[in-house]
Amino acid sequence: MDNNPIVISDQQIAGFTAIGATFADSELTADGAVESFTRMVCPEGAKTPVYDLWEQGSKYWKAGYAEGKKIPLTGADGKENNTVTKAFSRFTSRVEKAYGMTKPSKPTETGIAKADQRANAAAELAKQKERPMQDLLAEVQMLTSAPSKINLAKATKVQAVIEAKRKDELKDRMDSIELLQKEIKALVSNCLNEDDLKAIYQILCGHDYEIAGD
């Protein structure tokens, strides 16, 4: 298990620094900076902000803000300049108000381990779903025909794969139906032939109706 923090790139460092400088230049017109910050701490594929990106990004944001305001980042006592601290607080308040995003909690070892387990389980499920349905059904039948604690446990896992495949197939079918619905609606809205519209109406109403020529 890797507990090392994410190492951000020079490009990310420049980005966070520029966002801080932009906020220092004008808080009234910093909506773009707020949006950029959310994109950087919650990159594509992430559902919530990444702790290390927020933690490290905030440091460079503050450095950019201090540089933009031409004030020291820290005082003589080595503590962070209170002006910088308050500015970042105002900034993150805007992030929360606009995007409902707040600083995430620091991941614990338990949390990281559970996340790894979920990722491994998802990868294994995806691999198993590639198997033909008939093979999965045959395996369940074989395992349940000789019931034992071990075999039933294995059968339960295979059955879960079967249900996941069925769910995916249903979703694919529904996506296809929704696409057809949109295409048919578009065609009907552009149709000015009364006979064709009546025929479509009869079919959709469930009548045993056949369009001439089909």
PDB file of C-alpha atoms in Angstrom:
ATOM      1  CA  MET A   1       0.000   0.000   0.000  1.00  0.00           C
ATOM      2  CA  ASP A   2       1.409   3.358  -1.059  1.00  0.00           C
ATOM      3  CA  ASN A   3       0.867   6.158   1.469  1.00  0.00           C
ATOM      4  CA  ASN A   4       3.190   8.601  -0.261  1.00  0.00           C
ATOM      5  CA  PRO A   5       1.513  11.885  -1.152  1.00  0.00           C
ATOM      6  CA  ILE A   6       0.938  12.821  -4.775  1.00  0.00           C
ATOM      7  CA  VAL A   7       3.817  14.805  -6.246  1.00  0.00           C
ATOM      8  CA  ILE A   8       2.336  17.645  -8.264  1.00  0.00           C
ATOM      9  CA  SER A   9       3.941  18.725 -11.508  1.00  0.00           C
ATOM     10  CA  ASP A  10       5.581  22.038 -12.354  1.00  0.00           C
ATOM     11  CA  GLN A  11       2.541  22.821 -14.500  1.00  0.00           C
ATOM     12  CA  GLN A  12       0.205  22.226 -11.546  1.00  0.00           C
ATOM     13  CA  ILE A  13       2.412  24.359  -9.305  1.00  0.00           C
ATOM     14  CA  ALA A  14       2.269  27.183 -11.845  1.00  0.00           C
ATOM     15  CA  GLY A  15      -1.500  26.775 -12.097  1.00  0.00           C
ATOM     16  CA  PHE A  16      -2.166  26.994  -8.359  1.00  0.00           C
ATOM     17  CA  THR A  17       0.244  29.917  -8.043  1.00  0.00           C
ATOM     18  CA  ALA A  18      -1.489  31.776 -10.880  1.00  0.00           C
ATOM     19  CA  ILE A  19      -4.906  31.196  -9.308  1.00  0.00           C
ATOM     20  CA  GLY A  20      -3.705  32.738  -6.053  1.00  0.00           C
ATOM     21  CA  ALA A  21      -2.235  35.697  -7.914  1.00  0.00           C
ATOM     22  CA  THR A  22      -5.495  36.187  -9.824  1.00  0.00           C
ATOM     23  CA  PHE A  23      -7.459  36.308  -6.566  1.00  0.00           C
ATOM     24  CA  ALA A  24      -4.956  38.822  -5.201  1.00  0.00           C
ATOM     25  CA  ASP A  25      -5.431  41.013  -8.258  1.00  0.00           C
ATOM     26  CA  SER A  26      -9.226  41.160  -7.978  1.00  0.00           C
ATOM     27  CA  GLU A  27     -11.594  39.132  -5.835  1.00  0.00           C
ATOM     28  CA  LEU A  28     -14.642  40.574  -7.618  1.00  0.00           C
ATOM     29  CA  THR A  29     -13.675  39.054 -10.975  1.00  0.00           C
ATOM     30  CA  ALA A  30     -12.153  35.807  -9.707  1.00  0.00           C
ATOM     31  CA  ASP A  31     -14.937  33.406 -10.726  1.00  0.00           C
ATOM     32  CA  GLY A  32     -12.648  31.856 -13.328  1.00  0.00           C
ATOM     33  CA  ALA A  33      -9.966  31.292 -10.696  1.00  0.00           C
ATOM     34  CA  VAL A  34     -12.505  29.581  -8.446  1.00  0.00           C
ATOM     35  CA  GLU A  35     -13.549  27.263 -11.254  1.00  0.00           C
ATOM     36  CA  SER A  36      -9.936  26.505 -12.198  1.00  0.00           C
ATOM     37  CA  PHE A  37      -9.123  25.579  -8.612  1.00  0.00           C
ATOM     38  CA  THR A  38     -11.999  23.085  -8.461  1.00  0.00           C
ATOM     39  CA  ARG A  39     -10.854  21.475 -11.699  1.00  0.00           C
ATOM     40  CA  MET A  40      -7.301  21.145 -10.418  1.00  0.00           C
ATOM     41  CA  VAL A  41      -8.169  19.607  -7.050  1.00  0.00           C
ATOM     42  CA  CYS A  42     -10.882  17.396  -8.560  1.00  0.00           C
ATOM     43  CA  PRO A  43      -9.426  16.242 -11.896  1.00  0.00           C
ATOM     44  CA  GLU A  44     -11.365  14.305 -14.509  1.00  0.00           C
ATOM     45  CA  GLY A  45     -12.317  10.881 -13.179  1.00  0.00           C
ATOM     46  CA  ALA A  46     -12.397  11.960  -9.530  1.00  0.00           C
ATOM     47  CA  LYS A  47     -15.792  12.289  -7.839  1.00  0.00           C
ATOM     48  CA  THR A  48     -14.482  14.333  -4.912  1.00  0.00           C
ATOM     49  CA  PRO A  49     -11.468  16.601  -4.339  1.00  0.00           C
ATOM     50  CA  VAL A  50      -8.148  14.822  -3.930  1.00  0.00           C
ATOM     51  CA  TYR A  51      -6.669  15.552  -0.502  1.00  0.00           C
ATOM     52  CA  ASP A  52      -3.041  15.829  -1.624  1.00  0.00           C
ATOM     53  CA  LEU A  53      -3.919  18.143  -4.528  1.00  0.00           C
ATOM     54  CA  TRP A  54      -5.898  20.422  -2.218  1.00  0.00           C
ATOM     55  CA  GLU A  55      -3.234  20.365   0.498  1.00  0.00           C
ATOM     56  CA  GLN A  56      -0.280  21.035  -1.780  1.00  0.00           C
ATOM     57  CA  GLY A  57      -2.207  23.305  -4.116  1.00  0.00           C
ATOM     58  CA  SER A  58      -3.221  25.569  -1.247  1.00  0.00           C
ATOM     59  CA  LYS A  59       0.435  26.195  -0.406  1.00  0.00           C
ATOM     60  CA  TYR A  60       1.204  27.400  -3.922  1.00  0.00           C
ATOM     61  CA  TRP A  61      -2.075  29.347  -4.048  1.00  0.00           C
ATOM     62  CA  LYS A  62      -0.996  31.217  -0.911  1.00  0.00           C
ATOM     63  CA  ALA A  63       2.457  31.837  -2.362  1.00  0.00           C
ATOM     64  CA  GLY A  64       0.864  33.266  -5.511  1.00  0.00           C
ATOM     65  CA  TYR A  65      -1.497  35.431  -3.466  1.00  0.00           C
ATOM     66  CA  ALA A  66       1.306  36.794  -1.307  1.00  0.00           C
ATOM     67  CA  GLU A  67       3.412  37.551  -4.367  1.00  0.00           C
ATOM     68  CA  GLY A  68       0.443  39.246  -6.068  1.00  0.00           C
ATOM     69  CA  LYS A  69      -0.209  41.431  -3.027  1.00  0.00           C
ATOM     70  CA  LYS A  70       3.527  41.991  -2.524  1.00  0.00           C
ATOM     71  CA  ILE A  71       3.308  40.901   1.112  1.00  0.00           C
ATOM     72  CA  PRO A  72       5.375  38.329   3.003  1.00  0.00           C
ATOM     73  CA  LEU A  73       3.969  34.799   3.061  1.00  0.00           C
ATOM     74  CA  THR A  74       5.098  34.342   6.661  1.00  0.00           C
ATOM     75  CA  GLY A  75       5.841  36.630   9.569  1.00  0.00           C
ATOM     76  CA  ALA A  76       9.030  37.009  11.570  1.00  0.00           C
ATOM     77  CA  ASP A  77       7.824  34.200  13.825  1.00  0.00           C
ATOM     78  CA  GLY A  78       7.616  31.823  10.853  1.00  0.00           C
ATOM     79  CA  LYS A  79       3.844  31.584  11.027  1.00  0.00           C
ATOM     80  CA  GLU A  80       1.670  32.147   7.989  1.00  0.00           C
ATOM     81  CA  ASN A  81       0.680  35.749   7.320  1.00  0.00           C
ATOM     82  CA  ASN A  82      -2.850  36.197   8.698  1.00  0.00           C
ATOM     83  CA  THR A  83      -3.830  38.234   5.644  1.00  0.00           C
ATOM     84  CA  VAL A  84      -2.980  35.274   3.408  1.00  0.00           C
ATOM     85  CA  THR A  85      -4.817  32.849   5.697  1.00  0.00           C
ATOM     86  CA  LYS A  86      -7.987  34.946   5.656  1.00  0.00           C
ATOM     87  CA  ALA A  87      -7.789  35.413   1.882  1.00  0.00           C
ATOM     88  CA  PHE A  88      -7.623  31.667   1.292  1.00  0.00           C
ATOM     89  CA  SER A  89     -10.554  31.207   3.669  1.00  0.00           C
ATOM     90  CA  ARG A  90     -12.605  33.669   1.589  1.00  0.00           C
ATOM     91  CA  PHE A  91     -11.543  31.863  -1.554  1.00  0.00           C
ATOM     92  CA  THR A  92     -12.498  28.387  -0.309  1.00  0.00           C
ATOM     93  CA  SER A  93     -15.823  29.804   0.906  1.00  0.00           C
ATOM     94  CA  ARG A  94     -16.517  30.828  -2.686  1.00  0.00           C
ATOM     95  CA  VAL A  95     -15.465  27.363  -3.887  1.00  0.00           C
ATOM     96  CA  GLU A  96     -17.959  25.799  -1.494  1.00  0.00           C
ATOM     97  CA  LYS A  97     -20.747  28.232  -2.367  1.00  0.00           C
ATOM     98  CA  ALA A  98     -20.311  27.838  -6.119  1.00  0.00           C
ATOM     99  CA  TYR A  99     -19.504  24.132  -6.341  1.00  0.00           C
ATOM    100  CA  GLY A 100     -20.341  22.603  -2.955  1.00  0.00           C
ATOM    101  CA  MET A 101     -16.722  21.535  -2.633  1.00  0.00           C
ATOM    102  CA  THR A 102     -14.742  21.567   0.622  1.00  0.00           C
ATOM    103  CA  LYS A 103     -11.345  20.336   1.688  1.00  0.00           C
ATOM    104  CA  PRO A 104     -11.470  16.542   1.977  1.00  0.00           C
ATOM    105  CA  SER A 105     -10.376  14.700   5.097  1.00  0.00           C
ATOM    106  CA  LYS A 106      -6.900  13.236   5.115  1.00  0.00           C
ATOM    107  CA  PRO A 107      -7.069   9.598   4.000  1.00  0.00           C
ATOM    108  CA  THR A 108      -6.473   7.073   6.772  1.00  0.00           C
ATOM    109  CA  GLU A 109      -4.649   3.779   6.308  1.00  0.00           C
ATOM    110  CA  THR A 110      -7.962   1.981   6.730  1.00  0.00           C
ATOM    111  CA  GLY A 111      -9.634   4.191   4.151  1.00  0.00           C
ATOM    112  CA  ILE A 112      -6.819   3.669   1.663  1.00  0.00           C
ATOM    113  CA  ALA A 113      -6.929  -0.103   2.214  1.00  0.00           C
ATOM    114  CA  LYS A 114     -10.711  -0.177   1.652  1.00  0.00           C
ATOM    115  CA  ALA A 115     -10.353   1.919  -1.489  1.00  0.00           C
ATOM    116  CA  ASP A 116      -7.756  -0.527  -2.801  1.00  0.00           C
ATOM    117  CA  GLN A 117     -10.068  -3.435  -2.014  1.00  0.00           C
ATOM    118  CA  ARG A 118     -12.946  -1.778  -3.863  1.00  0.00           C
ATOM    119  CA  ALA A 119     -10.728  -1.075  -6.865  1.00  0.00           C
ATOM    120  CA  ASN A 120      -9.473  -4.674  -6.960  1.00  0.00           C
ATOM    121  CA  ALA A 121     -13.010  -6.046  -6.611  1.00  0.00           C
ATOM    122  CA  ALA A 122     -14.242  -3.793  -9.428  1.00  0.00           C
ATOM    123  CA  ALA A 123     -11.382  -4.897 -11.674  1.00  0.00           C
ATOM    124  CA  GLU A 124     -12.094  -8.575 -10.968  1.00  0.00           C
ATOM    125  CA  LEU A 125     -15.819  -8.101 -11.641  1.00  0.00           C
ATOM    126  CA  ALA A 126     -15.067  -6.400 -14.957  1.00  0.00           C
ATOM    127  CA  LYS A 127     -12.801  -9.316 -15.906  1.00  0.00           C
ATOM    128  CA  GLN A 128     -15.433 -11.905 -14.981  1.00  0.00           C
ATOM    129  CA  LYS A 129     -18.158 -10.067 -16.915  1.00  0.00           C
ATOM    130  CA  GLU A 130     -16.173 -10.695 -20.095  1.00  0.00           C
ATOM    131  CA  ARG A 131     -17.009 -14.418 -19.790  1.00  0.00           C
ATOM    132  CA  PRO A 132     -19.930 -15.714 -21.910  1.00  0.00           C
ATOM    133  CA  MET A 133     -23.248 -15.838 -20.067  1.00  0.00           C
ATOM    134  CA  GLN A 134     -23.707 -19.542 -20.832  1.00  0.00           C
ATOM    135  CA  ASP A 135     -20.391 -20.354 -19.157  1.00  0.00           C
ATOM    136  CA  LEU A 136     -21.387 -18.468 -16.028  1.00  0.00           C
ATOM    137  CA  LEU A 137     -24.795 -20.152 -15.870  1.00  0.00           C
ATOM    138  CA  ALA A 138     -23.201 -23.564 -16.372  1.00  0.00           C
ATOM    139  CA  GLU A 139     -20.752 -22.906 -13.553  1.00  0.00           C
ATOM    140  CA  VAL A 140     -23.549 -21.960 -11.147  1.00  0.00           C
ATOM    141  CA  GLN A 141     -25.437 -25.125 -12.076  1.00  0.00           C
ATOM    142  CA  MET A 142     -22.339 -27.259 -11.558  1.00  0.00           C
ATOM    143  CA  LEU A 143     -21.549 -25.710  -8.173  1.00  0.00           C
ATOM    144  CA  THR A 144     -25.095 -25.950  -6.860  1.00  0.00           C
ATOM    145  CA  SER A 145     -25.487 -29.549  -8.054  1.00  0.00           C
ATOM    146  CA  ALA A 146     -22.871 -30.547  -5.500  1.00  0.00           C
ATOM    147  CA  PRO A 147     -23.799 -28.230  -2.635  1.00  0.00           C
ATOM    148  CA  SER A 148     -21.198 -27.546  -0.002  1.00  0.00           C
ATOM    149  CA  LYS A 149     -20.240 -24.470   1.951  1.00  0.00           C
ATOM    150  CA  ILE A 150     -17.356 -23.745  -0.412  1.00  0.00           C
ATOM    151  CA  ASN A 151     -19.317 -24.451  -3.599  1.00  0.00           C
ATOM    152  CA  LEU A 152     -22.298 -22.358  -2.510  1.00  0.00           C
ATOM    153  CA  ALA A 153     -19.998 -19.460  -1.673  1.00  0.00           C
ATOM    154  CA  LYS A 154     -18.419 -19.737  -5.132  1.00  0.00           C
ATOM    155  CA  ALA A 155     -21.860 -19.973  -6.746  1.00  0.00           C
ATOM    156  CA  THR A 156     -22.947 -16.793  -4.954  1.00  0.00           C
ATOM    157  CA  LYS A 157     -19.979 -14.908  -6.415  1.00  0.00           C
ATOM    158  CA  VAL A 158     -20.664 -16.203  -9.927  1.00  0.00           C
ATOM    159  CA  GLN A 159     -24.348 -15.318  -9.565  1.00  0.00           C
ATOM    160  CA  ALA A 160     -23.319 -11.766  -8.675  1.00  0.00           C
ATOM    161  CA  VAL A 161     -21.394 -11.605 -11.954  1.00  0.00           C
ATOM    162  CA  ILE A 162     -24.455 -12.870 -13.838  1.00  0.00           C
ATOM    163  CA  GLU A 163     -26.660 -10.202 -12.249  1.00  0.00           C
ATOM    164  CA  ALA A 164     -24.087  -7.520 -13.086  1.00  0.00           C
ATOM    165  CA  LYS A 165     -24.008  -8.671 -16.726  1.00  0.00           C
ATOM    166  CA  ARG A 166     -27.802  -8.645 -16.906  1.00  0.00           C
ATOM    167  CA  LYS A 167     -27.855  -5.155 -15.446  1.00  0.00           C
ATOM    168  CA  ASP A 168     -25.349  -3.977 -18.066  1.00  0.00           C
ATOM    169  CA  GLU A 169     -27.353  -5.624 -20.854  1.00  0.00           C
ATOM    170  CA  LEU A 170     -30.544  -3.972 -19.641  1.00  0.00           C
ATOM    171  CA  LYS A 171     -28.830  -0.597 -19.501  1.00  0.00           C
ATOM    172  CA  ASP A 172     -27.486  -1.056 -23.042  1.00  0.00           C
ATOM    173  CA  ARG A 173     -30.956  -2.004 -24.234  1.00  0.00           C
ATOM    174  CA  MET A 174     -32.580   0.972 -22.527  1.00  0.00           C
ATOM    175  CA  ASP A 175     -29.942   3.304 -23.975  1.00  0.00           C
ATOM    176  CA  SER A 176     -30.743   1.894 -27.430  1.00  0.00           C
ATOM    177  CA  ILE A 177     -34.492   2.343 -26.852  1.00  0.00           C
ATOM    178  CA  GLU A 178     -34.016   5.937 -25.694  1.00  0.00           C
ATOM    179  CA  LEU A 179     -31.962   6.678 -28.796  1.00  0.00           C
ATOM    180  CA  LEU A 180     -34.694   5.194 -31.001  1.00  0.00           C
ATOM    181  CA  GLN A 181     -37.330   7.230 -29.170  1.00  0.00           C
ATOM    182  CA  LYS A 182     -35.438  10.439 -29.868  1.00  0.00           C
ATOM    183  CA  GLU A 183     -34.976   9.551 -33.538  1.00  0.00           C
ATOM    184  CA  ILE A 184     -38.653   8.592 -33.947  1.00  0.00           C
ATOM    185  CA  LYS A 185     -39.827  11.767 -32.213  1.00  0.00           C
ATOM    186  CA  ALA A 186     -37.667  13.819 -34.557  1.00  0.00           C
ATOM    187  CA  LEU A 187     -39.032  11.999 -37.618  1.00  0.00           C
ATOM    188  CA  VAL A 188     -42.653  12.310 -36.451  1.00  0.00           C
ATOM    189  CA  SER A 189     -42.279  16.004 -35.724  1.00  0.00           C
ATOM    190  CA  ASN A 190     -41.156  16.546 -39.315  1.00  0.00           C
ATOM    191  CA  CYS A 191     -43.790  14.258 -40.877  1.00  0.00           C
ATOM    192  CA  LEU A 192     -46.702  15.989 -42.626  1.00  0.00           C
ATOM    193  CA  ASN A 193     -48.257  12.881 -44.182  1.00  0.00           C
ATOM    194  CA  GLU A 194     -51.523  12.199 -42.372  1.00  0.00           C
ATOM    195  CA  ASP A 195     -51.722   8.526 -43.448  1.00  0.00           C
ATOM    196  CA  ASP A 196     -48.236   7.805 -42.148  1.00  0.00           C
ATOM    197  CA  LEU A 197     -48.985   9.519 -38.856  1.00  0.00           C
ATOM    198  CA  LYS A 198     -52.214   7.526 -38.476  1.00  0.00           C
ATOM    199  CA  ALA A 199     -50.330   4.298 -39.165  1.00  0.00           C
ATOM    200  CA  ILE A 200     -47.721   5.129 -36.552  1.00  0.00           C
ATOM    201  CA  TYR A 201     -50.450   6.040 -34.091  1.00  0.00           C
ATOM    202  CA  GLN A 202     -52.241   2.720 -34.627  1.00  0.00           C
ATOM    203  CA  ILE A 203     -49.016   0.743 -34.134  1.00  0.00           C
ATOM    204  CA  LEU A 204     -48.121   2.573 -30.945  1.00  0.00           C
ATOM    205  CA  CYS A 205     -51.652   2.080 -29.627  1.00  0.00           C
ATOM    206  CA  GLY A 206     -51.140  -1.679 -29.915  1.00  0.00           C
ATOM    207  CA  HIS A 207     -53.433  -2.381 -32.887  1.00  0.00           C
ATOM    208  CA  ASP A 208     -52.669  -5.252 -35.246  1.00  0.00           C
ATOM    209  CA  TYR A 209     -51.904  -2.888 -38.063  1.00  0.00           C
ATOM    210  CA  GLU A 210     -49.590  -3.320 -41.009  1.00  0.00           C
ATOM    211  CA  ILE A 211     -48.289  -0.483 -43.088  1.00  0.00           C
ATOM    212  CA  ALA A 212     -48.905  -1.148 -46.774  1.00  0.00           C
ATOM    213  CA  GLY A 213     -45.800  -2.193 -48.601  1.00  0.00           C
ATOM    214  CA  ASP A 214     -44.082  -3.739 -45.517  1.00  0.00           C
TER     215      ASP A 214
END
